[in-house]
Short mmCIF file of C-alpha atoms and ligand atoms in Angstrom, two decimals:
data_model
loop_
_atom_site.label_atom_id
_atom_site.label_comp_id
_atom_site.label_asym_id
_atom_site.label_seq_id
_atom_site.Cartn_x
_atom_site.Cartn_y
_atom_site.Cartn_z
CA UNK A 39 4.27 88.63 216.86
CA UNK A 40 2.73 86.40 219.52
CA UNK A 41 0.01 84.12 218.34
CA UNK A 42 -3.42 85.68 218.91
CA UNK A 43 -5.75 83.70 221.14
CA UNK A 44 -9.32 83.04 220.19
CA UNK A 45 -11.69 84.71 222.57
CA UNK A 46 -15.12 84.91 221.03
CA UNK A 47 -18.49 84.17 222.51
CA UNK A 48 -20.67 81.58 220.86
CA UNK A 49 -24.07 82.99 221.77
CA UNK A 50 -26.79 82.70 219.09
CA UNK A 51 -26.27 85.35 216.47
CA UNK A 52 -28.57 87.64 214.55
CA UNK A 53 -28.67 86.59 210.89
CA UNK A 54 -26.49 88.72 208.63
CA UNK A 55 -26.16 86.76 205.39
CA UNK A 56 -29.15 84.60 204.52
CA UNK A 57 -29.10 82.33 201.46
CA UNK A 58 -32.33 80.49 200.74
CA UNK A 59 -32.78 77.92 198.01
CA UNK A 60 -30.02 79.41 195.87
CA UNK A 61 -29.41 77.67 192.57
CA UNK A 62 -26.83 78.51 189.96
CA UNK A 63 -25.81 76.96 186.66
CA UNK A 64 -22.89 77.55 184.37
CA UNK A 65 -24.55 76.40 181.15
CA UNK A 66 -25.57 72.80 181.75
CA UNK A 67 -23.49 72.54 184.91
CA UNK A 68 -25.54 72.88 188.12
CA UNK A 69 -22.91 74.46 190.40
CA UNK A 70 -25.00 75.56 193.38
CA UNK A 71 -27.82 73.26 194.34
CA UNK A 72 -30.48 74.62 196.64
CA UNK A 73 -28.07 76.33 199.00
CA UNK A 74 -29.53 77.28 202.38
CA UNK A 75 -27.03 79.01 204.61
CA UNK A 76 -27.40 81.62 207.31
CA UNK A 77 -24.35 83.39 208.63
CA UNK A 78 -24.92 85.16 211.93
CA UNK A 79 -23.46 88.52 212.91
CA UNK A 80 -19.96 87.97 214.21
CA UNK A 81 -19.93 84.39 213.08
CA UNK A 82 -16.98 82.76 211.31
CA UNK A 83 -17.99 80.13 208.77
CA UNK A 84 -15.36 78.02 207.06
CA UNK A 85 -16.28 76.63 203.66
CA UNK A 86 -14.44 73.52 202.64
CA UNK A 87 -14.85 70.89 199.98
CA UNK A 88 -13.21 69.30 196.97
CA UNK A 89 -12.00 71.31 194.01
CA UNK A 90 -14.92 72.28 191.79
CA UNK A 91 -17.51 71.81 194.53
CA UNK A 92 -18.66 75.44 194.21
CA UNK A 93 -16.93 77.17 197.14
CA UNK A 94 -15.72 80.16 195.12
CA UNK A 95 -19.01 80.44 193.28
CA UNK A 96 -20.92 80.45 196.56
CA UNK A 97 -18.75 83.28 197.88
CA UNK A 98 -19.07 85.20 194.66
CA UNK A 99 -22.86 85.05 194.66
CA UNK A 100 -22.87 86.73 198.09
CA UNK A 101 -21.50 89.95 196.65
CA UNK A 102 -23.07 89.39 193.28
CA UNK A 103 -19.91 88.86 191.34
CA UNK A 104 -21.98 85.93 190.10
CA UNK A 105 -25.69 85.93 189.35
CA UNK A 106 -27.97 83.08 190.39
CA UNK A 107 -31.19 81.81 188.89
CA UNK A 108 -33.43 81.04 191.81
CA UNK A 109 -33.64 81.49 195.54
CA UNK A 110 -32.73 84.60 197.49
CA UNK A 111 -29.79 86.16 199.26
CA UNK A 112 -30.18 88.93 201.80
CA UNK A 113 -27.52 90.85 203.67
CA UNK A 114 -28.63 92.47 206.90
CA UNK A 115 -32.22 91.99 205.79
CA UNK A 116 -31.73 93.57 202.37
CA UNK A 117 -32.08 91.71 199.14
CA UNK A 118 -29.04 91.81 196.87
CA UNK A 119 -29.46 94.67 194.42
CA UNK A 120 -29.07 93.95 190.72
CA UNK A 121 -27.13 96.97 189.56
CA UNK A 122 -26.25 100.63 189.90
CA UNK A 123 -25.36 102.52 193.05
CA UNK A 124 -27.17 100.05 195.28
CA UNK A 125 -24.93 97.30 193.96
CA UNK A 126 -21.80 99.41 194.49
CA UNK A 127 -22.92 100.04 198.07
CA UNK A 128 -23.53 96.35 198.59
CA UNK A 129 -20.07 95.51 197.25
CA UNK A 130 -18.65 97.95 199.79
CA UNK A 131 -20.56 96.19 202.58
CA UNK A 132 -19.18 92.82 201.53
CA UNK A 133 -15.40 92.77 201.59
CA UNK A 134 -13.71 90.13 199.52
CA UNK A 135 -10.14 88.89 199.63
CA UNK A 136 -8.99 86.50 196.94
CA UNK A 137 -6.06 84.21 196.44
CA UNK A 138 -4.39 86.81 194.21
CA UNK A 139 -4.11 90.14 195.92
CA UNK A 140 -5.05 92.34 192.95
CA UNK A 141 -3.59 95.51 194.40
CA UNK A 142 -3.28 98.42 192.00
CA UNK A 143 0.34 98.19 190.89
CA UNK A 144 0.73 101.88 190.04
CA UNK A 145 -0.65 103.12 193.36
CA UNK A 146 1.12 103.18 196.70
CA UNK A 147 0.03 100.92 199.54
CA UNK A 148 -1.66 103.88 201.21
CA UNK A 149 -3.47 104.86 197.99
CA UNK A 150 -4.62 101.27 197.50
CA UNK A 151 -6.33 101.43 200.88
CA UNK A 152 -7.81 104.96 200.55
CA UNK A 153 -9.15 104.62 197.00
CA UNK A 154 -12.42 102.87 197.92
CA UNK A 155 -13.30 105.08 200.90
CA UNK A 156 -12.67 108.24 198.85
CA UNK A 157 -14.44 107.09 195.65
CA UNK A 158 -17.28 104.97 197.02
CA UNK A 159 -17.76 106.13 200.59
CA UNK A 160 -17.02 109.78 199.67
CA UNK A 161 -14.64 110.18 202.59
CA UNK A 162 -12.29 113.17 202.48
CA UNK A 163 -8.64 112.43 201.86
CA UNK A 164 -7.39 113.39 205.32
CA UNK A 165 -9.89 111.11 207.06
CA UNK A 166 -9.28 108.32 204.56
CA UNK A 167 -5.50 108.59 205.09
CA UNK A 168 -5.88 108.51 208.86
CA UNK A 169 -8.16 105.50 208.80
CA UNK A 170 -5.93 103.71 206.26
CA UNK A 171 -2.88 104.20 208.46
CA UNK A 172 -4.75 102.75 211.44
CA UNK A 173 -5.69 99.72 209.38
CA UNK A 174 -2.18 99.31 207.98
CA UNK A 175 -0.95 99.47 211.55
CA UNK A 176 -3.43 96.78 212.49
CA UNK A 177 -2.13 94.44 209.78
CA UNK A 178 1.50 95.35 210.52
CA UNK A 179 2.32 97.25 207.31
CA UNK A 180 2.11 100.91 208.39
CA UNK A 181 5.83 101.46 207.84
CA UNK A 182 5.48 100.39 204.19
CA UNK A 183 2.61 102.77 203.35
CA UNK A 184 4.58 104.77 200.79
CA UNK A 185 5.83 101.73 198.88
CA UNK A 186 4.33 100.14 195.77
CA UNK A 187 2.83 96.63 195.83
CA UNK A 188 5.73 95.06 193.90
CA UNK A 189 8.07 96.13 196.70
CA UNK A 190 6.19 93.98 199.22
CA UNK A 191 6.21 90.23 199.81
CA UNK A 192 3.14 88.17 198.98
CA UNK A 193 2.15 87.91 202.63
CA UNK A 194 2.49 91.66 203.06
CA UNK A 195 0.45 92.33 199.92
CA UNK A 196 -2.30 90.05 201.15
CA UNK A 197 -2.38 91.90 204.47
CA UNK A 198 -2.73 95.16 202.51
CA UNK A 199 -5.60 93.58 200.57
CA UNK A 200 -7.30 92.81 203.90
CA UNK A 201 -6.74 96.38 205.12
CA UNK A 202 -8.15 97.67 201.84
CA UNK A 203 -11.35 95.68 202.33
CA UNK A 204 -11.63 96.74 205.97
CA UNK A 205 -11.32 100.39 204.95
CA UNK A 206 -14.83 100.15 203.49
CA UNK A 207 -16.23 99.16 206.89
CA UNK A 208 -17.74 95.96 205.52
CA UNK A 209 -20.49 94.11 207.34
CA UNK A 210 -19.04 90.80 206.27
CA UNK A 211 -15.71 89.68 204.88
CA UNK A 212 -15.38 86.87 202.36
CA UNK A 213 -12.03 85.17 201.96
CA UNK A 214 -11.43 82.81 199.05
CA UNK A 215 -8.26 80.81 199.73
CA UNK A 216 -6.39 83.90 200.91
CA UNK A 217 -3.19 82.01 201.69
CA UNK A 218 -3.08 79.53 198.80
CA UNK A 219 -0.76 81.60 196.64
CA UNK A 220 1.67 82.37 199.45
CA UNK A 221 5.02 80.87 200.26
CA UNK A 222 4.67 78.70 203.39
CA UNK A 223 6.56 81.08 205.67
CA UNK A 224 4.07 83.86 204.88
CA UNK A 225 0.90 81.93 205.54
CA UNK A 226 0.88 82.45 209.29
CA UNK A 227 1.27 86.21 209.17
CA UNK A 228 -1.91 86.41 207.09
CA UNK A 229 -3.77 83.86 209.22
CA UNK A 230 -2.79 85.80 212.36
CA UNK A 231 -4.43 88.91 210.93
CA UNK A 232 -7.55 86.87 210.17
CA UNK A 233 -7.63 85.42 213.69
CA UNK A 234 -7.40 88.94 215.10
CA UNK A 235 -10.23 90.00 212.79
CA UNK A 236 -12.39 87.09 213.92
CA UNK A 237 -11.69 88.01 217.55
CA UNK A 238 -12.74 91.58 216.86
CA UNK A 239 -16.22 90.30 215.98
CA UNK A 240 -16.06 90.52 212.19
CA UNK A 241 -18.50 88.27 210.35
CA UNK A 242 -16.43 86.07 208.06
CA UNK A 243 -16.91 83.43 205.40
CA UNK A 244 -13.60 81.76 204.64
CA UNK A 245 -12.69 79.22 201.99
CA UNK A 246 -9.46 77.65 203.15
CA UNK A 247 -7.44 74.48 203.24
CA UNK A 248 -5.77 75.60 206.47
CA UNK A 249 -7.40 73.12 208.78
CA UNK A 250 -5.54 74.26 211.90
CA UNK A 251 -6.90 77.74 211.33
CA UNK A 252 -10.38 76.35 210.67
CA UNK A 253 -10.36 74.39 213.91
CA UNK A 254 -9.18 77.41 215.81
CA UNK A 255 -11.53 80.15 214.59
CA UNK A 256 -14.56 78.57 212.96
CA UNK A 257 -17.92 78.71 214.65
CA UNK A 258 -19.11 76.39 211.93
CA UNK A 259 -17.65 74.35 209.13
CA UNK A 260 -19.72 74.00 205.98
CA UNK A 261 -18.72 71.10 203.77
CA UNK A 262 -19.67 71.47 200.13
CA UNK A 263 -19.54 68.70 197.52
CA UNK A 264 -20.90 68.84 193.98
CA UNK A 265 -22.62 72.16 194.63
CA UNK A 266 -24.47 70.93 197.69
CA UNK A 267 -24.05 71.57 201.37
CA UNK A 268 -23.41 68.05 202.61
CA UNK A 269 -22.52 68.82 206.22
CA UNK A 270 -22.65 71.76 208.57
CA UNK A 271 -21.17 71.34 212.03
CA UNK A 272 -18.87 72.80 214.64
CA UNK A 273 -15.22 72.24 213.76
CA UNK A 274 -14.88 69.87 216.68
CA UNK A 275 -17.77 67.73 215.39
CA UNK A 276 -16.79 67.94 211.78
CA UNK A 277 -13.12 67.08 212.13
CA UNK A 278 -13.51 64.36 214.74
CA UNK A 279 -16.75 62.83 213.59
CA UNK A 280 -17.67 63.61 209.97
CA UNK A 281 -21.00 62.04 209.11
CA UNK A 282 -20.98 61.60 205.34
CA UNK A 283 -18.74 59.34 203.29
CA UNK A 284 -17.80 62.30 201.12
CA UNK A 285 -16.57 64.31 204.09
CA UNK A 286 -14.70 61.31 205.49
CA UNK A 287 -13.10 60.72 202.12
CA UNK A 288 -12.18 64.41 201.75
CA UNK A 289 -10.70 64.68 205.23
CA UNK A 290 -8.79 61.44 204.72
CA UNK A 291 -7.16 62.93 201.62
CA UNK A 292 -6.24 66.32 203.02
CA UNK A 293 -5.20 65.29 206.50
CA UNK A 294 -2.82 62.62 205.35
CA UNK A 295 -0.91 65.06 203.11
N1 LIG B 295 -17.06 81.19 184.89
C1 LIG B 295 -17.31 79.89 184.81
N2 LIG B 295 -17.83 79.34 183.70
C2 LIG B 295 -18.11 78.02 183.63
N3 LIG B 295 -17.92 77.15 184.64
C3 LIG B 295 -17.41 77.63 185.77
C4 LIG B 295 -17.07 79.01 185.93
N4 LIG B 295 -16.57 79.21 187.18
C5 LIG B 295 -16.60 77.99 187.77
N5 LIG B 295 -17.10 77.05 186.94
C6 LIG B 295 -17.31 75.63 187.26
O1 LIG B 295 -18.18 75.59 188.37
C7 LIG B 295 -17.80 74.57 189.28
C8 LIG B 295 -17.56 75.20 190.65
O2 LIG B 295 -16.42 76.02 190.56
P1 LIG B 295 -15.83 76.80 191.80
O3 LIG B 295 -14.71 77.63 191.27
O4 LIG B 295 -16.91 77.48 192.52
O5 LIG B 295 -15.27 75.58 192.69
P2 LIG B 295 -14.33 75.61 193.95
O6 LIG B 295 -14.98 74.74 194.98
O7 LIG B 295 -14.03 77.01 194.34
O8 LIG B 295 -13.02 74.88 193.42
P3 LIG B 295 -11.46 75.11 193.81
O9 LIG B 295 -11.25 74.41 195.11
O10 LIG B 295 -10.71 74.43 192.69
O11 LIG B 295 -11.22 76.58 193.87
C9 LIG B 295 -16.59 73.90 188.67
O12 LIG B 295 -17.02 72.75 187.98
C10 LIG B 295 -16.06 74.93 187.71
O13 LIG B 295 -15.38 74.33 186.66
MG1 LIG B 296 -12.30 78.11 194.39
#
């Protein structure tokens, strides 16, 4: 596979995900502090920060895997629903890929990808199969469609997890350290799929420690520390000229490793 090139425009974007004054506690712990973040349509935002700074929690509030106490989150102008069918629809609009792939072990790769479209989007099986095969082709796994997850490598399973999310036609994709559980030689195959996705215009929020990837695809880097957005800048600005001591300290630690 040749390395995909980044060819996206950087024109001002229409807002897609808007977080305003979002606060969240876990008991006494204030994990998200007055978060204001707008992600534009087609924009790629990389979330970075020290362990425990709230990156996963921030992602999880966007598809309401976590509740929050104050502030608001809208997706494409719609407030996050609390429950029921509206919430299921929202979850379908917001794809999420985690560190662990959580594929259904007893279903084939193809069935893993068609399950959501058939159950949630009410697509018929033939259409769902066709679309799933296109997506598996896109992530380079089409020839493994009849296999079970355990028969695939970690990198392949993660690419299936991405195809599974894409099958729901999400408006935005959230990635929480999608390559952290992978053996080093499998990281690039997953990042390549994500670069291609970014180039295709997908709106993405990505938590990652892959700084090369961040520099390459991010429109913006958001640096979180202690539940607060401390810096927001282009990757060029952020990596060459971080403003805060916390960001300097963080970059010093990760870049020297
Ligand atoms: N379910 C939970 N109950 C209680 N505390 C939690 C829960 N989930 C996260 N926390 C705490 O909230 C804070 C933020 O956690 P979060 O997982 O969002 O951080 P993170 O930036 O993703 O960290 P990492 O880089 O280690 O993944 C941490 O102090 C964590 O211990
Ligand atoms: Mg995390």
